[in-house]
Coordinates of C-alpha atoms in Angstrom, one line a residue:
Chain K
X1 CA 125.2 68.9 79.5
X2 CA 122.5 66.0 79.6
X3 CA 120.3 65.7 77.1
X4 CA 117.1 67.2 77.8
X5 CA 114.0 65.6 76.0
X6 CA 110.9 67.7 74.1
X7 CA 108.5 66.7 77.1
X8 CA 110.9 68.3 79.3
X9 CA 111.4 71.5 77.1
X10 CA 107.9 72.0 76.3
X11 CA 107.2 71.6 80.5
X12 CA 110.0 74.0 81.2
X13 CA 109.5 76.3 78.7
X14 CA 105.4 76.9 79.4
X15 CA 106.6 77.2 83.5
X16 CA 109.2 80.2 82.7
X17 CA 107.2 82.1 79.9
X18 CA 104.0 82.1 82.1
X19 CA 105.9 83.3 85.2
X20 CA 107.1 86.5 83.5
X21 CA 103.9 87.7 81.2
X22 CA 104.8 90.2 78.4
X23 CA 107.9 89.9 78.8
X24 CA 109.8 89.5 75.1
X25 CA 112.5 86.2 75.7
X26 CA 114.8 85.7 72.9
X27 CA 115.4 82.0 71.3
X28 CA 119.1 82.4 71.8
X29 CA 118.1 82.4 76.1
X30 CA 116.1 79.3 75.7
X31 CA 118.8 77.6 73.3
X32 CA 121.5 78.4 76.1
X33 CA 119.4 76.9 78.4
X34 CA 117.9 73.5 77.4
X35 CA 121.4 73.3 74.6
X36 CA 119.4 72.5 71.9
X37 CA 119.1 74.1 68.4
X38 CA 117.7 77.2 67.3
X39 CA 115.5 75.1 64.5
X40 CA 115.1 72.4 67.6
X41 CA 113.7 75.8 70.0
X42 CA 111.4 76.9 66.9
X43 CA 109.6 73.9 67.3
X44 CA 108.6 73.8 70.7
X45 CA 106.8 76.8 70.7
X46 CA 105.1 76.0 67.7
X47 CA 103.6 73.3 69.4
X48 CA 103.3 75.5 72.8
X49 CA 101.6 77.9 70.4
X50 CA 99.0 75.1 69.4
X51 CA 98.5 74.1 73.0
X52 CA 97.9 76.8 74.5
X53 CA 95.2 78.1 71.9
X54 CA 93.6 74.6 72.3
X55 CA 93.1 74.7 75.8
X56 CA 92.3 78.7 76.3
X57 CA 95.9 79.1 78.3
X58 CA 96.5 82.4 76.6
X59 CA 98.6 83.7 74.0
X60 CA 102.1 82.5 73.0
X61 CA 103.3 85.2 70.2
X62 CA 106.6 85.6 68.4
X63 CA 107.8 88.9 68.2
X64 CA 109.3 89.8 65.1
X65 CA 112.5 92.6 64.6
X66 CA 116.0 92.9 66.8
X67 CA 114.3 92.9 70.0
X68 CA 112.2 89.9 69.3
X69 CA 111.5 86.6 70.5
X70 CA 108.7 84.9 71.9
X71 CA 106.1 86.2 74.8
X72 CA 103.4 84.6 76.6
X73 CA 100.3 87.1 77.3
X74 CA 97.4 86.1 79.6
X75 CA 93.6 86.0 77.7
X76 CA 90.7 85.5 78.1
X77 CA 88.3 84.7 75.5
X78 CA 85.4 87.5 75.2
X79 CA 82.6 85.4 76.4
X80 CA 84.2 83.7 79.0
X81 CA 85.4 87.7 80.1
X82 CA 82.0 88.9 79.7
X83 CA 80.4 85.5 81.6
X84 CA 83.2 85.7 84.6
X85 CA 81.5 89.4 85.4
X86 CA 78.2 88.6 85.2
X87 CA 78.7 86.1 87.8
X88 CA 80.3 88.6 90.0
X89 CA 77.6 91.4 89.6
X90 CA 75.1 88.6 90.5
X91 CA 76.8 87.8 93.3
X92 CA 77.6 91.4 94.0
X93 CA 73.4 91.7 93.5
X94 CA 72.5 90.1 96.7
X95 CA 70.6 92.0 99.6
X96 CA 73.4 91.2 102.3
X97 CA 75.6 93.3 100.7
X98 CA 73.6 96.6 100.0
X99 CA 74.4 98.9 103.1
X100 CA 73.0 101.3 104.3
X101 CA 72.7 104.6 102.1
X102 CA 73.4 103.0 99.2
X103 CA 76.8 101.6 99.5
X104 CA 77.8 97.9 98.2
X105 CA 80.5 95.6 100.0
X106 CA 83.1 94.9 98.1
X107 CA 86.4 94.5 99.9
X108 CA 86.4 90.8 100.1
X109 CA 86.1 90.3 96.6
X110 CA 88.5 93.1 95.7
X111 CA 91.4 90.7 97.5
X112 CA 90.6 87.4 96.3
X113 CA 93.7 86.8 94.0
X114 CA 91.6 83.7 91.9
X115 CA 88.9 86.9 91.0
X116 CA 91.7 90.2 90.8
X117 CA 94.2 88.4 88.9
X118 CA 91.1 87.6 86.2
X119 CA 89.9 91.4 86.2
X120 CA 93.5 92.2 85.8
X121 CA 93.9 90.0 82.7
X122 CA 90.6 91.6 81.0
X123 CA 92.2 94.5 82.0
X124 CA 95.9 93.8 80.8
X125 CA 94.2 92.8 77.4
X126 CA 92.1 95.9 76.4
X127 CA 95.2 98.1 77.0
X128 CA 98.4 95.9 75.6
X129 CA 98.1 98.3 72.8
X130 CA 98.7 101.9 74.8
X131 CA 101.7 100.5 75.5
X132 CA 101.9 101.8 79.2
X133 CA 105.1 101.8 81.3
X134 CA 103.6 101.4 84.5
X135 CA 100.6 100.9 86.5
X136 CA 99.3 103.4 88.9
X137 CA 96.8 103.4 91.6
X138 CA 95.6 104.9 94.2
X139 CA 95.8 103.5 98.3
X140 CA 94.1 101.3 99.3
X141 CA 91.6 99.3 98.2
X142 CA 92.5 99.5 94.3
X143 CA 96.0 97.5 95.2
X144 CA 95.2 93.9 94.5
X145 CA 93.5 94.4 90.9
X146 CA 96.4 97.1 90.3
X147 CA 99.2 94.5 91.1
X148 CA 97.4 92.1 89.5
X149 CA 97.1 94.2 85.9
X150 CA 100.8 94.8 86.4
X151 CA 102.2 90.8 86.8
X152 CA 100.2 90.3 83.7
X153 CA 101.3 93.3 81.5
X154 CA 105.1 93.0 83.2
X155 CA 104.8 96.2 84.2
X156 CA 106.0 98.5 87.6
X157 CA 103.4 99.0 89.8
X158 CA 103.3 102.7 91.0
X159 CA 100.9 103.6 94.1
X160 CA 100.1 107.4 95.4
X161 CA 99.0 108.0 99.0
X162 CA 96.5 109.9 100.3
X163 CA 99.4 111.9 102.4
X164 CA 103.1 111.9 102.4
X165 CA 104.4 110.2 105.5
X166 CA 107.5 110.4 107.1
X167 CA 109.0 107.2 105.3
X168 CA 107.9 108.4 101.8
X169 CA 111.2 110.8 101.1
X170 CA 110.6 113.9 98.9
X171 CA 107.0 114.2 97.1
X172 CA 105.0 116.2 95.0
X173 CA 101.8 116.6 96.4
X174 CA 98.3 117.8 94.6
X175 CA 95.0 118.6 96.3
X176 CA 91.5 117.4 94.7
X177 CA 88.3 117.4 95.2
X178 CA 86.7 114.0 96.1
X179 CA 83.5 113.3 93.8
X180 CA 82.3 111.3 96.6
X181 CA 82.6 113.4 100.4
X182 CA 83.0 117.2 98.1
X183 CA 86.1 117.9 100.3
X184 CA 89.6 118.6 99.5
X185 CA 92.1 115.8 99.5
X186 CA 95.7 115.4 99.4
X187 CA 97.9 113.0 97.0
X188 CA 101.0 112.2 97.3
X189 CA 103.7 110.3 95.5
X190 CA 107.5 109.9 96.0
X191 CA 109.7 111.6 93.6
X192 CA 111.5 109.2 92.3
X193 CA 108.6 106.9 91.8
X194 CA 108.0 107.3 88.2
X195 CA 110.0 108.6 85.1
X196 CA 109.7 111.9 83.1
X197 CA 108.2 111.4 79.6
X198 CA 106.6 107.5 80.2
X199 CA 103.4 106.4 80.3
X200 CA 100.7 104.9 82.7
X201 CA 97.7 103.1 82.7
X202 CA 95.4 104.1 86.1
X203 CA 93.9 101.1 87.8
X204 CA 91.6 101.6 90.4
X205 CA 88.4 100.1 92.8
X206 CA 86.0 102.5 92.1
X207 CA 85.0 105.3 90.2
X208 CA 82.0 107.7 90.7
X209 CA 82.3 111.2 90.3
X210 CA 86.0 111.1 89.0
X211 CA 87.7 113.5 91.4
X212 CA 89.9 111.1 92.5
X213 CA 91.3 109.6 88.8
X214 CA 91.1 113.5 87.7
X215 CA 94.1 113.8 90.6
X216 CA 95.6 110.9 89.2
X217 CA 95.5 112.5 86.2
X218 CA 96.9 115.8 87.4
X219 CA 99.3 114.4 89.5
X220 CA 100.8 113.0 86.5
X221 CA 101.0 115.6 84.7
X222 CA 103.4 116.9 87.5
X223 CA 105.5 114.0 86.5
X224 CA 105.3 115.0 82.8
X225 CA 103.2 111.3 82.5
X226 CA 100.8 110.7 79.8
X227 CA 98.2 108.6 81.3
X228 CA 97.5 106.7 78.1
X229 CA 94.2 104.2 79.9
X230 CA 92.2 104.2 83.0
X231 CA 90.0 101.1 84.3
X232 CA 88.4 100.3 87.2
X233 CA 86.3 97.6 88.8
X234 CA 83.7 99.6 89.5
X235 CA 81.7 102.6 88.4
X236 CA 78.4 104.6 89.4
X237 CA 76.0 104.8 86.0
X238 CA 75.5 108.3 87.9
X239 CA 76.7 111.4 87.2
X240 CA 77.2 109.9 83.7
X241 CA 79.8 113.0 83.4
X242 CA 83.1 111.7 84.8
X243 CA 85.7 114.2 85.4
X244 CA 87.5 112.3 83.2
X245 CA 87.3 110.4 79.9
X246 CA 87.6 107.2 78.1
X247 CA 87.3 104.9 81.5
X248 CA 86.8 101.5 80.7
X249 CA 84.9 100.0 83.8
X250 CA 84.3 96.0 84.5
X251 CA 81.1 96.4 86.6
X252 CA 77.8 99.7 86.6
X253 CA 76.5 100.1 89.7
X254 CA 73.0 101.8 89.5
X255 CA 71.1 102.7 92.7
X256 CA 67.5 103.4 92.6
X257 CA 67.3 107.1 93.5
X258 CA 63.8 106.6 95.0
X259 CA 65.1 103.7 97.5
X260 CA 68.6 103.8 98.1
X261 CA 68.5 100.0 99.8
X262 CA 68.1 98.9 95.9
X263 CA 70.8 98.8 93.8
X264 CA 72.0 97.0 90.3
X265 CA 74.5 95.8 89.1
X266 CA 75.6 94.9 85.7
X267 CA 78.6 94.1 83.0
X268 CA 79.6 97.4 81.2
X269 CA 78.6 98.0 78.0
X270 CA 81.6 97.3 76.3
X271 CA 82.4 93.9 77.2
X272 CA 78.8 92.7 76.0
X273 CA 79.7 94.6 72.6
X274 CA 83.3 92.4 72.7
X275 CA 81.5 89.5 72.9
X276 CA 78.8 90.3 70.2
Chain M
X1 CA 87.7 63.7 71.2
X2 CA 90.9 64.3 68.9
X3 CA 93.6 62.4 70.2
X4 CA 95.9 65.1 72.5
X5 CA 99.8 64.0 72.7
X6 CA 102.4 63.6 75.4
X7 CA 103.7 66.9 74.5
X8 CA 100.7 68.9 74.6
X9 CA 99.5 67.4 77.8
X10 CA 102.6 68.4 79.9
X11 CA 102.4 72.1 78.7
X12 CA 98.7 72.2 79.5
X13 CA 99.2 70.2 82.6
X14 CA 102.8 72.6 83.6
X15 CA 99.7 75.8 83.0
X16 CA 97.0 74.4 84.6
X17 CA 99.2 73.3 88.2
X18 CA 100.8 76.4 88.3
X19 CA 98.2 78.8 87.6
X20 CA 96.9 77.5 90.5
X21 CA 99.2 77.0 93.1
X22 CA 98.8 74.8 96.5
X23 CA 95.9 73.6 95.2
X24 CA 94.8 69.7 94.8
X25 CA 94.3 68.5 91.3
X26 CA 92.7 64.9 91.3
X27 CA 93.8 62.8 88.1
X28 CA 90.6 61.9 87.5
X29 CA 90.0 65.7 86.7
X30 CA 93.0 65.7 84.4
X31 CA 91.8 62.0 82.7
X32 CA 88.3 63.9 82.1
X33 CA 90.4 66.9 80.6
X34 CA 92.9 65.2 78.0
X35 CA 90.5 61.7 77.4
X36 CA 93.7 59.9 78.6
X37 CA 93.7 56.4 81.6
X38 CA 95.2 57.2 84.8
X39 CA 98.1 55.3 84.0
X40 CA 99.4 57.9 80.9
X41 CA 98.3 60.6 83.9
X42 CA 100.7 59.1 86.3
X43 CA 103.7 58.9 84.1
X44 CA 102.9 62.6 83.2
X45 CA 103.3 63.7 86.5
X46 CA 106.4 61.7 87.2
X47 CA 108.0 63.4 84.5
X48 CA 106.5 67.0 85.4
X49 CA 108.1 66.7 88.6
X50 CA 111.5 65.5 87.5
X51 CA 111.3 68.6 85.0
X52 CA 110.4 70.5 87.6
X53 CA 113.0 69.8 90.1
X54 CA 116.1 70.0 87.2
X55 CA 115.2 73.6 86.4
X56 CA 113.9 74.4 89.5
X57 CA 110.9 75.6 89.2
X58 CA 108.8 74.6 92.1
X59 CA 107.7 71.4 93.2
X60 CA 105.1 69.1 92.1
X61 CA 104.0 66.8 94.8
X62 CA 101.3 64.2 94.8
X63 CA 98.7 63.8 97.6
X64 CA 97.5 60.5 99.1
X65 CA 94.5 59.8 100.5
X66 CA 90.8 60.2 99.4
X67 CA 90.7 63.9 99.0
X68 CA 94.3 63.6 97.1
X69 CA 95.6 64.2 93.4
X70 CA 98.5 66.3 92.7
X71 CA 99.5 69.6 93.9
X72 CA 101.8 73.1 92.7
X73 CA 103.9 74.5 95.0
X74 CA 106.5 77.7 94.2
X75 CA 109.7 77.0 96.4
X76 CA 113.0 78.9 96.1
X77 CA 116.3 77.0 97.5
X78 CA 117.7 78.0 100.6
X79 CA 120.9 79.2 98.8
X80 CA 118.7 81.2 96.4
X81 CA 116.6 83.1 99.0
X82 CA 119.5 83.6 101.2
X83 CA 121.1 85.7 97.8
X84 CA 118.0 87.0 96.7
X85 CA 117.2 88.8 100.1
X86 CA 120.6 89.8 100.4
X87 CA 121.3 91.4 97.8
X88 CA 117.8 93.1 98.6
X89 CA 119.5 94.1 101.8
X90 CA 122.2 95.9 99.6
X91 CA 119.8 97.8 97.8
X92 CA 118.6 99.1 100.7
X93 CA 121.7 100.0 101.9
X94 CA 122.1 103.0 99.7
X95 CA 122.5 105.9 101.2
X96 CA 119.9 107.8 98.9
X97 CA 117.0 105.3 100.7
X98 CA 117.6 106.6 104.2
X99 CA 115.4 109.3 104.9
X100 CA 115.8 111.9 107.5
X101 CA 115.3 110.7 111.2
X102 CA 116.0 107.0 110.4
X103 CA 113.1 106.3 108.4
X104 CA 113.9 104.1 104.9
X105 CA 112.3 104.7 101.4
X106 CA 111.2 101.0 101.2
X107 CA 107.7 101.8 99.6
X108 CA 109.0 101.1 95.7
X109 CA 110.1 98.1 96.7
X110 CA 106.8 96.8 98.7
X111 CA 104.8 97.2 94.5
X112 CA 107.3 95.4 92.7
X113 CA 105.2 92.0 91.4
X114 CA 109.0 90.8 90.9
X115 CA 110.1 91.1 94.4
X116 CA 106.9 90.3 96.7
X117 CA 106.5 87.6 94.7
X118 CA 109.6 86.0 95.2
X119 CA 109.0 87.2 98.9
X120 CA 105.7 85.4 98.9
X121 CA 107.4 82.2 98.0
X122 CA 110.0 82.1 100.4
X123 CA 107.4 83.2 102.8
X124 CA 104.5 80.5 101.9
X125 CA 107.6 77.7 101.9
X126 CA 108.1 78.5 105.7
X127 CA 104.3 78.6 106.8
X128 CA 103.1 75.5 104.8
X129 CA 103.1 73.0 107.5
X130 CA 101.4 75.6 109.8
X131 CA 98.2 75.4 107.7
X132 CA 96.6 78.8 107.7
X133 CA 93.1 79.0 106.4
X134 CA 94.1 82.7 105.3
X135 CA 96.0 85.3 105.0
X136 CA 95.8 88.7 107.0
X137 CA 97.2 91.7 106.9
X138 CA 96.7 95.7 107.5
X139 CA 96.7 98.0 105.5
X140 CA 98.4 99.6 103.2
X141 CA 102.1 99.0 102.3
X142 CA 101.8 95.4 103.3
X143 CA 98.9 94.3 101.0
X144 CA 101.4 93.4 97.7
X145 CA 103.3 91.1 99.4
X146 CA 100.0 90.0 101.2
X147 CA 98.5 89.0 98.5
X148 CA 101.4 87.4 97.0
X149 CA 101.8 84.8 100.0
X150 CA 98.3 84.0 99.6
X151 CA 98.1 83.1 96.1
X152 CA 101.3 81.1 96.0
X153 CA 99.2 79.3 99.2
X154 CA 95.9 79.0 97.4
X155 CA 94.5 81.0 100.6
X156 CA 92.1 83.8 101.0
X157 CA 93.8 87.3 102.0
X158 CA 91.3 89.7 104.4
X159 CA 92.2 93.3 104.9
X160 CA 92.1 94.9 108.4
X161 CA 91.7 98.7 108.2
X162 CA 92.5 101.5 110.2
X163 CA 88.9 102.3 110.9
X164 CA 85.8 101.3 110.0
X165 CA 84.3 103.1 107.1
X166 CA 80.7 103.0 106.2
X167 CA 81.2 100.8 102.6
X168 CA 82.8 98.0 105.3
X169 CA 79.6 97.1 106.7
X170 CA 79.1 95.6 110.6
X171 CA 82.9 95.4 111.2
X172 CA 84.4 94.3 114.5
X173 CA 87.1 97.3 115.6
X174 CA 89.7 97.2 118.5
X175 CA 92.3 99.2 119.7
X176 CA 96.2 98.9 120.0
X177 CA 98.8 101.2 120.6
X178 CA 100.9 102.1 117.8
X179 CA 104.3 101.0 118.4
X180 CA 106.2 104.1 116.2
X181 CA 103.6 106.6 117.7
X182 CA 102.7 105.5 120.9
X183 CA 99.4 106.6 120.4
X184 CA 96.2 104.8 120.7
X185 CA 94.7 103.5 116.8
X186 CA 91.6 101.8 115.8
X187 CA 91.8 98.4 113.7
X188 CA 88.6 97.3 111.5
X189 CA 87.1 93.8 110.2
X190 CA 84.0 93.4 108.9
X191 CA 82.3 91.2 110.8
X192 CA 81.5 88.6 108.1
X193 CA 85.3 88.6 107.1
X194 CA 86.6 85.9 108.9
X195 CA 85.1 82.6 110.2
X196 CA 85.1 81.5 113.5
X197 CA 87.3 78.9 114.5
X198 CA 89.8 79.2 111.2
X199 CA 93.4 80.0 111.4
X200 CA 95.2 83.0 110.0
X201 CA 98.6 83.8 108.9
X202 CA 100.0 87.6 109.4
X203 CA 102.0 89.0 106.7
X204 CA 103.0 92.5 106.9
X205 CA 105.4 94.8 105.7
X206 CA 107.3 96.0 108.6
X207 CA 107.7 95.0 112.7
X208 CA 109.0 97.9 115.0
X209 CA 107.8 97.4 118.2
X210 CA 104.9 95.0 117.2
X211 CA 101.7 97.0 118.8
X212 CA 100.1 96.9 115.4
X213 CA 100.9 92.7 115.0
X214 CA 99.5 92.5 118.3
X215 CA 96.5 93.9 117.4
X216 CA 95.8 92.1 114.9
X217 CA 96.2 89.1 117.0
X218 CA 93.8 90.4 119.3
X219 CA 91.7 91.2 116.9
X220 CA 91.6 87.4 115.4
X221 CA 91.1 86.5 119.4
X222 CA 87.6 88.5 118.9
X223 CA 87.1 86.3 116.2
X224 CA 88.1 83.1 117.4
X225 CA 90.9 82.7 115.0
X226 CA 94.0 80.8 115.8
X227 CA 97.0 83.2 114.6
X228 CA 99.4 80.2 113.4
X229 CA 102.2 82.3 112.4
X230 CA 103.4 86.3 111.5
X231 CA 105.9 87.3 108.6
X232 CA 107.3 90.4 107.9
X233 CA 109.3 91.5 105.1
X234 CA 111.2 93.9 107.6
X235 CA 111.9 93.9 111.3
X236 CA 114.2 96.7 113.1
X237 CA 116.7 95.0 115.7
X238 CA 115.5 97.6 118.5
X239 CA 113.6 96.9 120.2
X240 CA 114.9 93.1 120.7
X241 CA 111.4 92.3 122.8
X242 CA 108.5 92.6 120.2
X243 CA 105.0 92.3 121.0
X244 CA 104.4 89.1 119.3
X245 CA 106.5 85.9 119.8
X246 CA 107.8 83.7 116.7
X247 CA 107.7 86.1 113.9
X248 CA 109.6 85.8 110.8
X249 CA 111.3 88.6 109.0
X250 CA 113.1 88.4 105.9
X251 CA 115.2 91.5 106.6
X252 CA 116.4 92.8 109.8
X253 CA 117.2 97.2 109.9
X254 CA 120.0 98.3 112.6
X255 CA 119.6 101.9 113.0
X256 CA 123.0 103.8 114.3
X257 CA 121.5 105.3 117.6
X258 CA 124.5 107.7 117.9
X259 CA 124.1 108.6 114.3
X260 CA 120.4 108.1 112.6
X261 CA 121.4 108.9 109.3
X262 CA 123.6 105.3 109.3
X263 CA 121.6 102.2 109.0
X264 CA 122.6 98.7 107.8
X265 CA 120.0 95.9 106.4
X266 CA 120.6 92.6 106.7
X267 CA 119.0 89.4 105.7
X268 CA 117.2 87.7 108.9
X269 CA 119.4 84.5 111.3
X270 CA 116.8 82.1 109.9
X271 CA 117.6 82.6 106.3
X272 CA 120.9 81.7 106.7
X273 CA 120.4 79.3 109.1
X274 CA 118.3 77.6 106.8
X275 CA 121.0 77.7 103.7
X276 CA 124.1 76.5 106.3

């Protein structure tokens, strides 16, 4: 094999460990590889380390024990997190996108991969820790930010429909009750889809009354899943009771009760108190 | 500014080009960045790209002309797609995947960042030179490897929907006939989605008869947009006359008429084609 020179390495080695976030790769892979030392290897992401702190690219981290090795984990730095939502909800703020009863446009912005992949890394970071096995969300517009979350947490990414169809194979179906129209709803999810006993975080557009992550919820328990996190992108500051509990939301939405046509919009609480 | 080395630079440089692919760095941006002359810039790229191509991990290709710099893009060798989609194909092949009447279980598959990511390259390699201004699709099993596409192109991705629901806003809606049910469907775009005189590329998940492609290139019509390509990640061999002309699929289904329950998948003419 040709000798294969730091600059190389270094360029190499930031290109794979960024294309597969949070996943664990061993030194022994990357000795193999570039067929240098394991002292040689150690180096390079000491420096990459350095680097990538310097220039906010994230997190390189060695994990310690037999399954260890080194990971690269997407971050964003609190204020920067905090800043890259205000700009949204002051965009999101502007008249030409109130609609009529009180609604709020928001599918463009839910598919632009520059702003889903960043809510997916503020998301990916606040739940690292839960350790969930997958990501689950609910058709349709939820998708992008949900695949998004996934690719940075190397995770599956697990999606129920609002029916089973034909080219879904067996499923186990649940009915709710949908916080927003009152009516009854069917979800639906393939069942093979997820694994008995493992864990998911819920990732979703929009969260008002709950009804819908509540299904989520009780659809996985079906599955004998713990749902271990839930976030969304959006959710209503009313009802302030959600059917369920510990949601960590990017954006409030508050319409004025008296005047429907005016609505807010603001960071949630608890990425100001991050950034404090 | 504290002097920044070689080293550093070409892992901050290998994030910073990647992260954001298709896209057109100038050096003066990256001069600015590191404090370093155009000159050091230069040779940094020149070796980036010979880094690149040994391990092969995309191409880094520089861009002449006033709005130039340097520019990211994800590729995958001929040889390499050919395998990766076939042994796709073989996955698909098991018999536990084929549902009654025909249908395939393909939805797993359509959610997997892993796999429509690596579809989205091989994808965005063919459809570079066609210059799309965006990416469309419809939803719902198609948006994954939608959105895929259109980050590894840098591009937009807009959403058509089956109807028009009253969070859309003013949306545009036509009608096509379903090619699977024959029956008559509505397709919805916000009005303020698109922009007149832009061009679009389709990416969807499946082509059958192609009434729901040609709708969405009707629909562009009522926009003014210039459909400069369709891709699909599968396409069934019956019916041989689609709706749409020039589409690429990356996997082609053969259904046993005689005997539903047998179906073979196979990876597309043009991927092998491509690799002879």
């Amino acid at each position: 094999m040709e000798h294969i020179r730091r600059n190389e390495r270094l360029a190499a080695l930031t290109r794979l460990l960024t294309a597969a976030p949070n996943q664990i790769f061993t030194l022994s892979h990357f000795c193999e590889l570039f067929g240098a030392a394991k002292s040689t290897l150690s180096e390079d992401i000491d420096i990459l380390k350095g680097t990538f702190a310097h220039f906010e690219l994230g997190k390189l981290e060695t994990v310690a024990g037999a399954a260890g090795g080194v990971r690269y984990r997407a971050s964003m730095p609190p204020e920067k997190a905090f800043n890259f939502i205000s700009d949204l909800c002051a965009e999101l703020c502007a008249t030409s996108r109130v609609l009529p009863g009180g609604f709020l446009y928001l599918s463009d912005i839910l598919s632009q991969h520059e702003l889903v992949s960043s809510m997916g890394t503020i998301i990916a970071q606040e739940f690292y820790d839960a350790q969930p096995d997958f990501v689950l969300t609910m058709e349709t517009k939820g998708i992008p930010v949900a695949l998004m979350t996934a690719q940075t947490m190397g995770l599956p990414l697990v999606i129920a429909r609002r029916s089973s169809k034909v080219y879904e194979g067996p499923a186990v179906n649940i009915n709710y009750v949908s916080g927003s129209s009152g009516h009854i709803e069917t979800m639906s999810l393939n069942r093979r889809a997820v694994t008995e006993g493992t864990r998911a975080l819920i990732v979703d557009d929009f969260l008002k009354a709950g009804g819908t992550a509540k299904g989520m919820v009780d659809l996985m328990a079906e599955f004998h899943v713990d749902v271990v996190g839930s976030a969304f992108v959006m959710a209503t500051a009313h009802p302030q009771n959600k059917c369920i509990q510990g949601e960590k939301a990017l954006m409030i939405m508050d319409v004025d009760a008296a005047n429907p046509g005016t609505l807010t919009v603001r960071p949630a609480d608890w990425l100001a108190h991050r950034k404090a």
